Tab-separated table of C-alpha atoms in Angstrom:
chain	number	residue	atom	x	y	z
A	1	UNK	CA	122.205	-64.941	102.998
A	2	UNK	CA	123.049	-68.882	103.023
A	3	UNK	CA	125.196	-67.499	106.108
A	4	UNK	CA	122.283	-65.893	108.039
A	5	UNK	CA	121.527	-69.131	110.292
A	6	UNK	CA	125.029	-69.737	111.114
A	7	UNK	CA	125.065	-65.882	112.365
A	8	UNK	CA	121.821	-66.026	114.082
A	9	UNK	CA	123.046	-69.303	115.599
A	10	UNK	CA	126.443	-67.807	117.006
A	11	UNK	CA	124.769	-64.537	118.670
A	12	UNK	CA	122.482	-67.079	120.257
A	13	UNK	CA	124.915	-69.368	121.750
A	14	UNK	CA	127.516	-66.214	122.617
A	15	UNK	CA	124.168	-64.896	124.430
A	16	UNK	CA	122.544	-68.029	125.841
A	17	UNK	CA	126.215	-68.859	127.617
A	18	UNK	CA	127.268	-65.370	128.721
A	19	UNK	CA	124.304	-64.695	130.541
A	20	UNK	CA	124.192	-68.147	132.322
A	21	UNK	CA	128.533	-67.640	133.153
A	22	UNK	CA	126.433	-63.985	134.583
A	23	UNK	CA	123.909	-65.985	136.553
A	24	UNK	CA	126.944	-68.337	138.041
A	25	UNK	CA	129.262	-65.429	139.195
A	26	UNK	CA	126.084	-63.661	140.698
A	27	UNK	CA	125.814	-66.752	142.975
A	28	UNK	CA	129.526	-66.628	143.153
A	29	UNK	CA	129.257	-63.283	144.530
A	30	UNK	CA	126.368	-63.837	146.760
A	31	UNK	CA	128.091	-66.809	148.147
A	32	UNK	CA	131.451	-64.852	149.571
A	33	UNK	CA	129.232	-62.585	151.708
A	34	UNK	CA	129.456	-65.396	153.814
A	35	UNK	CA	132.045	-65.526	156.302
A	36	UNK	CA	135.353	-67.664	154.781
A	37	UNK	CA	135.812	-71.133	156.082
A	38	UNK	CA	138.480	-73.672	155.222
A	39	UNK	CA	137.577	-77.128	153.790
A	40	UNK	CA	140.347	-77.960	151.550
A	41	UNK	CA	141.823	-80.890	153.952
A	42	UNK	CA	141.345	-84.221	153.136
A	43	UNK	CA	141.537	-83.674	149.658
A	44	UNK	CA	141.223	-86.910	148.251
A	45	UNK	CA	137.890	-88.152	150.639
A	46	UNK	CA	136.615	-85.224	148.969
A	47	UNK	CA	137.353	-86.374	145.818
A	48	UNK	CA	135.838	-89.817	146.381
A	49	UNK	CA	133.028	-88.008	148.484
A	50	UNK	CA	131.977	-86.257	145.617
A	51	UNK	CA	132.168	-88.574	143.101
A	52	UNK	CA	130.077	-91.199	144.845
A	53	UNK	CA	127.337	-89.089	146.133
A	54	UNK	CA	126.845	-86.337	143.309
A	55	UNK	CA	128.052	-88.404	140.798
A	56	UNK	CA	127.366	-91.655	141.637
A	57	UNK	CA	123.791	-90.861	143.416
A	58	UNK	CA	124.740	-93.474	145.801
A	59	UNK	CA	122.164	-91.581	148.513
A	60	UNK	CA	119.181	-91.734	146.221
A	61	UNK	CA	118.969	-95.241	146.488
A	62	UNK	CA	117.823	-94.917	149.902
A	63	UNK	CA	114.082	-94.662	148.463
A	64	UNK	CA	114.975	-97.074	145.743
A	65	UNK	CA	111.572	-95.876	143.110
A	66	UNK	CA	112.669	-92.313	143.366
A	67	UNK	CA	116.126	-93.290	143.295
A	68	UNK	CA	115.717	-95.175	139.981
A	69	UNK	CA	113.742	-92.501	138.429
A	70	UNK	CA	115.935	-89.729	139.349
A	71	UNK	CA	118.969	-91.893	137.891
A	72	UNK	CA	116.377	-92.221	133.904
A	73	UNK	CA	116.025	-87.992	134.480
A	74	UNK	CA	119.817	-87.515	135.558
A	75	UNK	CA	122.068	-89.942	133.466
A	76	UNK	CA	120.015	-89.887	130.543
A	77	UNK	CA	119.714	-85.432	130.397
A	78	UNK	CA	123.687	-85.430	131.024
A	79	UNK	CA	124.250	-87.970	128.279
A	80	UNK	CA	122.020	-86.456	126.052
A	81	UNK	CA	123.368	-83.228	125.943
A	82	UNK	CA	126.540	-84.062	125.317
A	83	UNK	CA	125.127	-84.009	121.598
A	84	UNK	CA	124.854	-80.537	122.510
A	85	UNK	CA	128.643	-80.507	121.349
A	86	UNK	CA	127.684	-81.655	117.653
A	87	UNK	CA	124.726	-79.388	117.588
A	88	UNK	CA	127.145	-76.542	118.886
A	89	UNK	CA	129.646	-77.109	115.473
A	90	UNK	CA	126.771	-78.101	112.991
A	91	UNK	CA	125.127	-74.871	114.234
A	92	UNK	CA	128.431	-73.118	113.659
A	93	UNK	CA	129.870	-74.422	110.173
A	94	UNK	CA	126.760	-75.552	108.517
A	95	UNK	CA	127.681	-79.041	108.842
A	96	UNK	CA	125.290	-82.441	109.422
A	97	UNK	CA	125.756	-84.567	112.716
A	98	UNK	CA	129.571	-83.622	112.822
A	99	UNK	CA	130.544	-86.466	115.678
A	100	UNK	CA	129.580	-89.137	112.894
A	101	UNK	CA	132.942	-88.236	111.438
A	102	UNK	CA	134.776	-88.064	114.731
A	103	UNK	CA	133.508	-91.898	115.565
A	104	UNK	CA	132.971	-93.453	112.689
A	105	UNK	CA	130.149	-94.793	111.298
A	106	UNK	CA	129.619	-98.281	113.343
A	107	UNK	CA	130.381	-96.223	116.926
A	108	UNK	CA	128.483	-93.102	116.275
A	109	UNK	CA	125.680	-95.645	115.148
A	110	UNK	CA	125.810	-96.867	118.764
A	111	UNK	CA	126.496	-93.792	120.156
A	112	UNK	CA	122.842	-92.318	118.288
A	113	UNK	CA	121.095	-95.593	119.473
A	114	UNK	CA	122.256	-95.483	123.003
A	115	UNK	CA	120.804	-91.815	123.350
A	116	UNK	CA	117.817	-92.823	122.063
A	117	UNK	CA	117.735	-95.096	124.837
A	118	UNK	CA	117.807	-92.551	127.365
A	119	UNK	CA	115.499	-90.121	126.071
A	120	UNK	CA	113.231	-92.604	126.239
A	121	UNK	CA	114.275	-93.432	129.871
A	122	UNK	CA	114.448	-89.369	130.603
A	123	UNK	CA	110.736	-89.168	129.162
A	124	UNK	CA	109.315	-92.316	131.406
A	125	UNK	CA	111.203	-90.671	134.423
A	126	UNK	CA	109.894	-87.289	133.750
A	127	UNK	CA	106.257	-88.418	133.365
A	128	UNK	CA	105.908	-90.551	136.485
A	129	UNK	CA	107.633	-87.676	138.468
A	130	UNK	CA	104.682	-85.319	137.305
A	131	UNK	CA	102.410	-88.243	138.046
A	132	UNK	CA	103.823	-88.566	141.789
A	133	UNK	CA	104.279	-85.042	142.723
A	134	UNK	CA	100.993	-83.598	141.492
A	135	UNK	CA	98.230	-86.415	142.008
A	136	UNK	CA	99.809	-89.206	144.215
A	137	UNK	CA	99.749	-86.927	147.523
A	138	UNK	CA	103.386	-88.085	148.148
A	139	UNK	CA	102.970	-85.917	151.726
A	140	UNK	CA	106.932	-84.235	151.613
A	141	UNK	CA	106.119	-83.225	148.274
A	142	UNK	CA	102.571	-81.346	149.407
A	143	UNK	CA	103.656	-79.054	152.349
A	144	UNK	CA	102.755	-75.892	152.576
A	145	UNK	CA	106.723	-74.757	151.805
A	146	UNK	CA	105.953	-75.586	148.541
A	147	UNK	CA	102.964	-74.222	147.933
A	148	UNK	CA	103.509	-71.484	144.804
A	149	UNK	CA	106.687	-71.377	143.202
A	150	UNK	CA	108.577	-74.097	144.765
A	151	UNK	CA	105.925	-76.746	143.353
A	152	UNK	CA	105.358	-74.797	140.317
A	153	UNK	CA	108.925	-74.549	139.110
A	154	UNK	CA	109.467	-78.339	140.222
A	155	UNK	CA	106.414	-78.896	137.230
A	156	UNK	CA	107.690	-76.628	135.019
A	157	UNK	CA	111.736	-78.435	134.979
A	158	UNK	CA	109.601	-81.457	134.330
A	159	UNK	CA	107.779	-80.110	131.399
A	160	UNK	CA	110.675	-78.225	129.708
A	161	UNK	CA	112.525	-81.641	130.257
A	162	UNK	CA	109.409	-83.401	128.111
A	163	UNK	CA	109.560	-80.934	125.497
A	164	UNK	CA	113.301	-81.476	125.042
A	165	UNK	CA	113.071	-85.158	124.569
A	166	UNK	CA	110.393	-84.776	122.074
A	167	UNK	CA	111.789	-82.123	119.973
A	168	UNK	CA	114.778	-84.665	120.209
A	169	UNK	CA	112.752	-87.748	118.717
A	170	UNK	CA	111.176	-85.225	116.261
A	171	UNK	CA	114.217	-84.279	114.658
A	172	UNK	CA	115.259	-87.352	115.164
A	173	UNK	CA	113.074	-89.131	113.156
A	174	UNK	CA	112.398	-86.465	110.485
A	175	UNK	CA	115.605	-86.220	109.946
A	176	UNK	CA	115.286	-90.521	109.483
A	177	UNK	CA	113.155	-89.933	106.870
A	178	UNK	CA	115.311	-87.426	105.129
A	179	UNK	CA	117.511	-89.873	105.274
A	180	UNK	CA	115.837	-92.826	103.725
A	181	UNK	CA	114.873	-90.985	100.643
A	182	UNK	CA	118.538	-89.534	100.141
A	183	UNK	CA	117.925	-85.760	100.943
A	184	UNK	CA	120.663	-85.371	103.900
A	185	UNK	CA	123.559	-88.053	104.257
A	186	UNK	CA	123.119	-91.734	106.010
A	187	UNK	CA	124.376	-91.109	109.684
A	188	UNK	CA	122.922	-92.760	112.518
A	189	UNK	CA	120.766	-95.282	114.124
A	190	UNK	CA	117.440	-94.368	115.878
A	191	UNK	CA	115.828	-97.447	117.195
A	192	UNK	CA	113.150	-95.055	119.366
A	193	UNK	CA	111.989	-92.951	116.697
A	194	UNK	CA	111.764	-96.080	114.096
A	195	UNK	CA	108.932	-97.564	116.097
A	196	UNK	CA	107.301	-94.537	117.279
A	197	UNK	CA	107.287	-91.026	115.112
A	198	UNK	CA	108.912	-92.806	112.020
A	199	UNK	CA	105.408	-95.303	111.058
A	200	UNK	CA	103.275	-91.636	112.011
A	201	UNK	CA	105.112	-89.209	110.210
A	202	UNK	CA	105.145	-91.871	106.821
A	203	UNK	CA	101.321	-92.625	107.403
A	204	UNK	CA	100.770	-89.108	106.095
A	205	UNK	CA	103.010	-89.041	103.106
A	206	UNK	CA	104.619	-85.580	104.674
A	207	UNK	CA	106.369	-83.932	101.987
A	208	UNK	CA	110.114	-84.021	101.636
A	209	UNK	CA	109.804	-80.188	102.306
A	210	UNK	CA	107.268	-80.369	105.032
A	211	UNK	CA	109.981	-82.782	106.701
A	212	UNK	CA	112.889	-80.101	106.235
A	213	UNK	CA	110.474	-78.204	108.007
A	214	UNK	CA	110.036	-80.365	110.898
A	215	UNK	CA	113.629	-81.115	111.195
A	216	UNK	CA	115.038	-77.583	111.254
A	217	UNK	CA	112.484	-76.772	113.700
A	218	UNK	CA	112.968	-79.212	116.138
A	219	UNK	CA	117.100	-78.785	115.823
A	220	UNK	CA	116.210	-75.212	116.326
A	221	UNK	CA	113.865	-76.078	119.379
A	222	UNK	CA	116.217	-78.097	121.154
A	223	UNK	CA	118.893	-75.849	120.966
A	224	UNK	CA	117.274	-73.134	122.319
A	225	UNK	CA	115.033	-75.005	124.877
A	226	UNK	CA	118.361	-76.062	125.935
A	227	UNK	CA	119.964	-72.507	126.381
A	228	UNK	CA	116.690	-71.405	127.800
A	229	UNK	CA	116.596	-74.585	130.137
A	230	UNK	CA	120.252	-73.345	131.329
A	231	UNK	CA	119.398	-70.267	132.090
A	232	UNK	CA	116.574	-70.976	133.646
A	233	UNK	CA	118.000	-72.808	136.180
A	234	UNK	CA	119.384	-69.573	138.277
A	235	UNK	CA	115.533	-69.113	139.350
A	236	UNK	CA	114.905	-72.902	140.110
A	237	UNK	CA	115.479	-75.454	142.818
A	238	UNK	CA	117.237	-77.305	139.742
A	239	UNK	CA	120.567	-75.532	140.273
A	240	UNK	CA	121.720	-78.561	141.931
A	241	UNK	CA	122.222	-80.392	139.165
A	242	UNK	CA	125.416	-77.943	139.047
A	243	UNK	CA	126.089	-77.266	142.376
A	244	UNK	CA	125.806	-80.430	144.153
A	245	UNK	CA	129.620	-80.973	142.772
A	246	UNK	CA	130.741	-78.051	145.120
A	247	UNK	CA	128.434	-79.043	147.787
A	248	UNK	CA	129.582	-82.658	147.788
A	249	UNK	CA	133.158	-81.845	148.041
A	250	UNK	CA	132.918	-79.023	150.514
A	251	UNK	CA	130.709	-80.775	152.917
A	252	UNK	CA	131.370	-81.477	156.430
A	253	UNK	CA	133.527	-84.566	156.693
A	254	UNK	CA	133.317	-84.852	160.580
A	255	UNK	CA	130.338	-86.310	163.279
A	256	UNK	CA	127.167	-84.074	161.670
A	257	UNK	CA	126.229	-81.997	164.984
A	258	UNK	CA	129.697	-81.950	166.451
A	259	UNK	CA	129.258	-78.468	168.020
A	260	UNK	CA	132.140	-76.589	167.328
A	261	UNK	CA	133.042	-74.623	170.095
A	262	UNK	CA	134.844	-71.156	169.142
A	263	UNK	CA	138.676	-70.878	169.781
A	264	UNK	CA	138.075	-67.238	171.171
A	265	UNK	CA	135.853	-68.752	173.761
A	266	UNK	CA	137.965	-71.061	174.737
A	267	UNK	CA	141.422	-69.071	175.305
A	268	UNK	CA	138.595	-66.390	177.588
A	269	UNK	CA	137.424	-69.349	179.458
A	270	UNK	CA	141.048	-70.730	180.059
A	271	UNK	CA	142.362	-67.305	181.051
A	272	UNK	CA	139.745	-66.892	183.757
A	273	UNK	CA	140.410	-70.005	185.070
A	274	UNK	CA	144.268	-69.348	184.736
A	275	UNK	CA	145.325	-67.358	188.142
A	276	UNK	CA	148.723	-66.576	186.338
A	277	UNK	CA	147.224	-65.437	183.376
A	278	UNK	CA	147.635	-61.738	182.660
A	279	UNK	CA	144.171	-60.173	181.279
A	280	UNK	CA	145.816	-57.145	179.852
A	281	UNK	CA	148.611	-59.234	177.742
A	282	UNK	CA	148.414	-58.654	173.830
A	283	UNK	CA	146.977	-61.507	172.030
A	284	UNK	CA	149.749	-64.057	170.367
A	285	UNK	CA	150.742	-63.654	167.053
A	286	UNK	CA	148.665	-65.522	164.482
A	287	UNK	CA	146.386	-66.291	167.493
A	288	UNK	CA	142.496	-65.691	166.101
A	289	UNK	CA	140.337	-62.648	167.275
A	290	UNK	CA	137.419	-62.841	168.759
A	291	UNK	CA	134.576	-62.480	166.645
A	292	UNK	CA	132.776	-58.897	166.724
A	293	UNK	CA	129.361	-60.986	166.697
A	294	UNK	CA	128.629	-64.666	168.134
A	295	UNK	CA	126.433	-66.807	165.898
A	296	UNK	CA	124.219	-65.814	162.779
A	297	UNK	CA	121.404	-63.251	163.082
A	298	UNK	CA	121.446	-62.721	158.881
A	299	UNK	CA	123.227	-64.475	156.080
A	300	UNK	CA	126.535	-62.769	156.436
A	301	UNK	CA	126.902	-64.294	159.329
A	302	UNK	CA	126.418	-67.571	158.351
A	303	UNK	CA	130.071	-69.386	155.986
A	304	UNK	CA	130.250	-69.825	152.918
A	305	UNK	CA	129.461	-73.632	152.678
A	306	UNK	CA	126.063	-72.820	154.360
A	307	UNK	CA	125.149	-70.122	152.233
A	308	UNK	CA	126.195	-72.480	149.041
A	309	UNK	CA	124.255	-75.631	150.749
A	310	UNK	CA	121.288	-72.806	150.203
A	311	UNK	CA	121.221	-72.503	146.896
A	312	UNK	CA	122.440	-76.625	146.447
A	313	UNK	CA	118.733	-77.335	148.005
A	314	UNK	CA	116.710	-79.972	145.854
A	315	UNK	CA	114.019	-78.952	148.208
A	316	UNK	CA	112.756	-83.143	147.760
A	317	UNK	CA	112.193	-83.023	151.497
A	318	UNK	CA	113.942	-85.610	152.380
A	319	UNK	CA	115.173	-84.125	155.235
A	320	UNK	CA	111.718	-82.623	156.509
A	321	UNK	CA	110.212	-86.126	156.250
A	322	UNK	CA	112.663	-87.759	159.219
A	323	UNK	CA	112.675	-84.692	161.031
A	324	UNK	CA	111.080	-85.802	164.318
A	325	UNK	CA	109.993	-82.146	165.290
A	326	UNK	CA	107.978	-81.516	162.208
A	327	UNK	CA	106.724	-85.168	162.112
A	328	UNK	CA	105.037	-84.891	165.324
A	329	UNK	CA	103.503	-81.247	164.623
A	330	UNK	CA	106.620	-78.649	165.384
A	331	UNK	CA	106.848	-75.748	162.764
A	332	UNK	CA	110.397	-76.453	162.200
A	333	UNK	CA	111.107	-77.614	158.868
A	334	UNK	CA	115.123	-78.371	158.020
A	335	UNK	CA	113.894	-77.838	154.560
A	336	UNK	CA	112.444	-74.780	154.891
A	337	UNK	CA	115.444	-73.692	156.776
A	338	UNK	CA	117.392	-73.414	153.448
A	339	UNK	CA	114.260	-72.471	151.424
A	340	UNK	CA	114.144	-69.024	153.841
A	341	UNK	CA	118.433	-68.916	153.938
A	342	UNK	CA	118.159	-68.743	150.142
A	343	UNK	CA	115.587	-66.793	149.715
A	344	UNK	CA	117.265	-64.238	152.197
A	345	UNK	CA	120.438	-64.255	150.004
A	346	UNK	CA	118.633	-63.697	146.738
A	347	UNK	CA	117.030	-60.618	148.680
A	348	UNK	CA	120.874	-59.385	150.071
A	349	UNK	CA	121.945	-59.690	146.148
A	350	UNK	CA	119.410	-57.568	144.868
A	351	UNK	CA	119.760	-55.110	147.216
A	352	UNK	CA	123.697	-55.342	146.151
A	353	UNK	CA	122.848	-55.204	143.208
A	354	UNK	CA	120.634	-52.360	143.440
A	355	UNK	CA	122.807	-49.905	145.660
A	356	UNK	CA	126.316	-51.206	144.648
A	357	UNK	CA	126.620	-52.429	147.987
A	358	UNK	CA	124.368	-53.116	150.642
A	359	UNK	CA	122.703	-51.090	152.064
A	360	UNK	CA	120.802	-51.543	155.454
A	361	UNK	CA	116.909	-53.205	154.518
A	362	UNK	CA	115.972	-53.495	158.177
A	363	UNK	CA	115.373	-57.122	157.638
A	364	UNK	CA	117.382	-60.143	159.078
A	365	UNK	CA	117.244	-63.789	158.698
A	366	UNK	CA	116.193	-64.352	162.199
A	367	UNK	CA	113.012	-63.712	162.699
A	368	UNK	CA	111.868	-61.865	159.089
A	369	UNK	CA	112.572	-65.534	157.695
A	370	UNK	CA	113.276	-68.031	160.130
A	371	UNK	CA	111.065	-67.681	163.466
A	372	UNK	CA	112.770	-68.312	167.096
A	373	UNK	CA	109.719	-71.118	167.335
A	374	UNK	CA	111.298	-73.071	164.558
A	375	UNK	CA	115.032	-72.561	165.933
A	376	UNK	CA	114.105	-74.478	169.159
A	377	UNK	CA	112.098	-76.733	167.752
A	378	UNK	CA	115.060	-78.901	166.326
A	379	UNK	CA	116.270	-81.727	168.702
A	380	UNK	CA	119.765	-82.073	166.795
A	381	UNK	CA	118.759	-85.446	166.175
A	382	UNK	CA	120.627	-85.450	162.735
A	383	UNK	CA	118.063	-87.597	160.918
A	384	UNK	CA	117.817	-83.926	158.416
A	385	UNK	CA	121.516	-84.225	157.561
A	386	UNK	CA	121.575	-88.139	157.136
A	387	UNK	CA	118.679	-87.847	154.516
A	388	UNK	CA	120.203	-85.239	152.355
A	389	UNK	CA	120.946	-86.790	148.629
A	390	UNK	CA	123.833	-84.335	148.436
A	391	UNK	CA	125.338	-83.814	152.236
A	392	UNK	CA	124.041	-80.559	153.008
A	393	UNK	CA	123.552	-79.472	156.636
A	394	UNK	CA	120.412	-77.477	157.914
A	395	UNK	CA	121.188	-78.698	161.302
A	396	UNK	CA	124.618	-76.009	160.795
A	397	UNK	CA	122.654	-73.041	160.449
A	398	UNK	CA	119.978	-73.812	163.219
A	399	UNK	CA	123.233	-74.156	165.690
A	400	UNK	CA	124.746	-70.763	164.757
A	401	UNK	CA	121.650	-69.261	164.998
A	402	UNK	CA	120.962	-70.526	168.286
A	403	UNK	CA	124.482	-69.402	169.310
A	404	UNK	CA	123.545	-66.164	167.921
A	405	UNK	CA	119.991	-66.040	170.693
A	406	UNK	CA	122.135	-67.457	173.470
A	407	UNK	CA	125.366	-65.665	173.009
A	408	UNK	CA	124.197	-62.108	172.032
A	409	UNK	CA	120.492	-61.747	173.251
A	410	UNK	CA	120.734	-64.120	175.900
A	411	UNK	CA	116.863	-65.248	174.486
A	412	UNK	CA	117.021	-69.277	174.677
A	413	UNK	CA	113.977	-70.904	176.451
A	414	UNK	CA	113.611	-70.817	179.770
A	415	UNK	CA	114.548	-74.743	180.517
A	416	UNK	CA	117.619	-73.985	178.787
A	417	UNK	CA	118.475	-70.323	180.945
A	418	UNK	CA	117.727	-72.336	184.209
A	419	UNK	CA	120.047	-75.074	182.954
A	420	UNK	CA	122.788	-72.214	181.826
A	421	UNK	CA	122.581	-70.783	185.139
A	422	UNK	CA	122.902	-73.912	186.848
A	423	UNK	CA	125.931	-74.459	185.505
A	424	UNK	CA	127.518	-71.412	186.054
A	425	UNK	CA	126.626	-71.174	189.392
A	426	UNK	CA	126.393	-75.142	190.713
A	427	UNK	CA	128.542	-76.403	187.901
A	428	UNK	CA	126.113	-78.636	186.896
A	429	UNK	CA	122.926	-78.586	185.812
A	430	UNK	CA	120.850	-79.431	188.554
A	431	UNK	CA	119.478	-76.688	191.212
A	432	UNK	CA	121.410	-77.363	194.214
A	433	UNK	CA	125.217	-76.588	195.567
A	434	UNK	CA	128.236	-78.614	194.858
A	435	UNK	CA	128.247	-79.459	198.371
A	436	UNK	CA	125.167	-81.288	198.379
A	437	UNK	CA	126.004	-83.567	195.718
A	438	UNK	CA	126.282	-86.611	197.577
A	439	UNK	CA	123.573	-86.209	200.011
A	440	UNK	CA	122.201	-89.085	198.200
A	441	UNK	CA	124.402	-91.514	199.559
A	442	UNK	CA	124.049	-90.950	203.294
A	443	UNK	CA	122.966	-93.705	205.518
């Protein structure tokens, strides 16, 4: 029986981590529906990329009180949970605060102190986060995008986040007090706790029993608030805290809203405009098809990157803030864009999921999530994908969806079909022949 929690505690951890590795290859999966795309050049900018902006949260800083806030929440929950490692083997082998032996007792004393620290820090962030997003009326955090879920799962992180750091304090200082009256062994130092739970939890005289209590429960609390909190994150927003690595070092390294014109276009054009050129001759070898569809009409259409920008989404709204189309009244919102691309994919993966494969749903992206109204309502301005914390590029998907209207329905508004036409037949795009072009100059 003195085995039982060290059992209990295994089939916990074996379960808590298999099903989140489950949740991570069922994004995997969803993810290489996507069509393939190749961004492993520049290997080292992505390197540095990612290690300044995900890392480093050098974008944050661009709204310097969020910023600082965000940087309490993220360094001190990363930090913090590396204890997770000494929980992990004193959960195993019975042992008490295992990494005390590993540093030593003046380091690990540090080591205890300094995550004290950052609870602390993680607790003040977390609190004037709730404050800000539920009764300042920050306006990108009270659009009607987030109304439901979105905003409710954004509280909820923030109160699972709470709990954590005060189960940690709890146990913490119980386990303080344990340790001042010679029940467990002297390890640590917990400057936090001293001057907050320590004086309450001695006011009352608490049993050295009723402390045991405490202590186990809040060990036990944090662990599993922290395998829940894990697992939790394949239904939230929060998955960026993993995914922004990926995101960061996959993202598009050249001019945001370079068009990118399609190599199978290209060689057509050049043919027709090639008298020489034979239009029966076999393609070259290694030369690329052309694609059986132009642009996106649903997620499968869209790469890979932009299907993993999707589920990388913070949904902070950065991006719809700047965006000059919604700002002045336009449905378009770039974060909405991923919201719906998401949200689209999550629906593909069930119904994978479901049938084995997928099977028809009569649905699409365009137009069951994201309306033609919204599509031309962006100006390719950029401002979206120069907000982004993390890089990722809404603009991208609006531009192969548009290709998609232009290329295969020929449905683009008609400014842009009497510009198109123009073109093709004036070679410009202005409604009057070639030959007329310099009428302005006479006399």
């Amino acid at each position: 029986m003195q085995y039982l929690d060290n059992v209990f505690f295994l089939i916990l951890l074996i379960a808590g981590f298999g099903l989140f590795g489950k949740s991570l290859l069922k994004i995997y999966r969803n993810i290489r529906l996507g069509r393939e795309i190749n961004r492993s050049d520049r290997k080292a900018e992505r390197w540095e990329t990612m290690a300044r902006v995900a890392m480093g949260q050098s974008r944050m800083t661009a709204r310097p009180v969020a910023g600082v806030l965000h940087l309490f929440v993220y360094v001190g929950f990363v930090i913090i949970n590396i204890e997770l490692i000494e929980i992990i083997v004193d959960g195993i082998f019975g042992t008490h605060r295992f990494l005390s032996i590993i540093f030593g007792h003046t380091f690990y004393n540090l080591f205890t102190a300094t995550l004290e620290v950052l609870a602390l820090l993680v607790i003040v962030g977390v609190v004037l986060f709730f404050i800000r997003r539920n009764f300042y009326g920050v306006k990108r955090l009270t659009m009607k995008e987030l109304f439901g879920w979105p905003k409710n799962d954004a509280n909820w992180i923030l109160i699972i986040e709470f709990a954590l750091m005060v189960a940690f304090f709890t146990m913490n200082s119980s386990d303080f007090i344990l340790q001042q009256r010679g029940v467990l062994a002297a390890h640590g130092s917990f400057p936090v706790s001293e001057m907050t739970l320590v004086p309450f939890l001695e006011i009352f005289s608490f049993d050295t029993i009723f402390l045991e209590v405490v202590e186990r429960g809040a060990w036990w609390f944090h662990f599993i608030g922290i395998l829940f909190f894990m697992n939790y994150l394949y239904y939230s927003k929060h998955l960026h805290i993993i995914l922004a690595f990926p995101s960061t070092w996959y993202a598009n390294l050249d001019l945001y809203g370079k068009f990118n014109n399609l190599e199978s276009v290209t060689k057509e054009i050049k043919l027709m405009m090639d008298p020489n050129a034979d239009p029966y001759a076999a393609p070259a070898e290694g030369a690329e098809e052309a694609p059986s569809k132009f642009g996106a009409e649903d997620v499968f259409d869209l790469n890979q990157v932009q299907l993993l920008n999707a589920y990388s989404c913070t949904e902070c709204g950065r991006c719809t803030s700047v965006c000059p189309a919604n700002i002045t009244g336009k449905k378009l919102s770039p974060r909405a864009i991923l919201m719906k691309t998401r949200d689209r994919l999550e629906e593909v993966g069930r119904n994978v999921d479901k049938n084995g494969k997928f099977e028809d749903d009569g649905k699409k992206l365009l137009n069951d999530y994201i309306s033609k109204e919204e599509l031309w309502a962006c100006t390719t301005c950029n401002a979206c994908t120069q907000a982004c914390p993390i890089l990722l590029d809404p603009l991208s998907i609006i531009f192969e969806m548009r290709r998609f209207l232009v290329m295969e329905q020929s449905s683009a508004p008609q400014e842009l079909n009497l510009m198109m036409t123009n073109v093709e037949n004036n070679a410009a795009p202005w409604q009057y022949n070639q030959a007329d072009r310099l009428n302005w100059a006479k006399d």
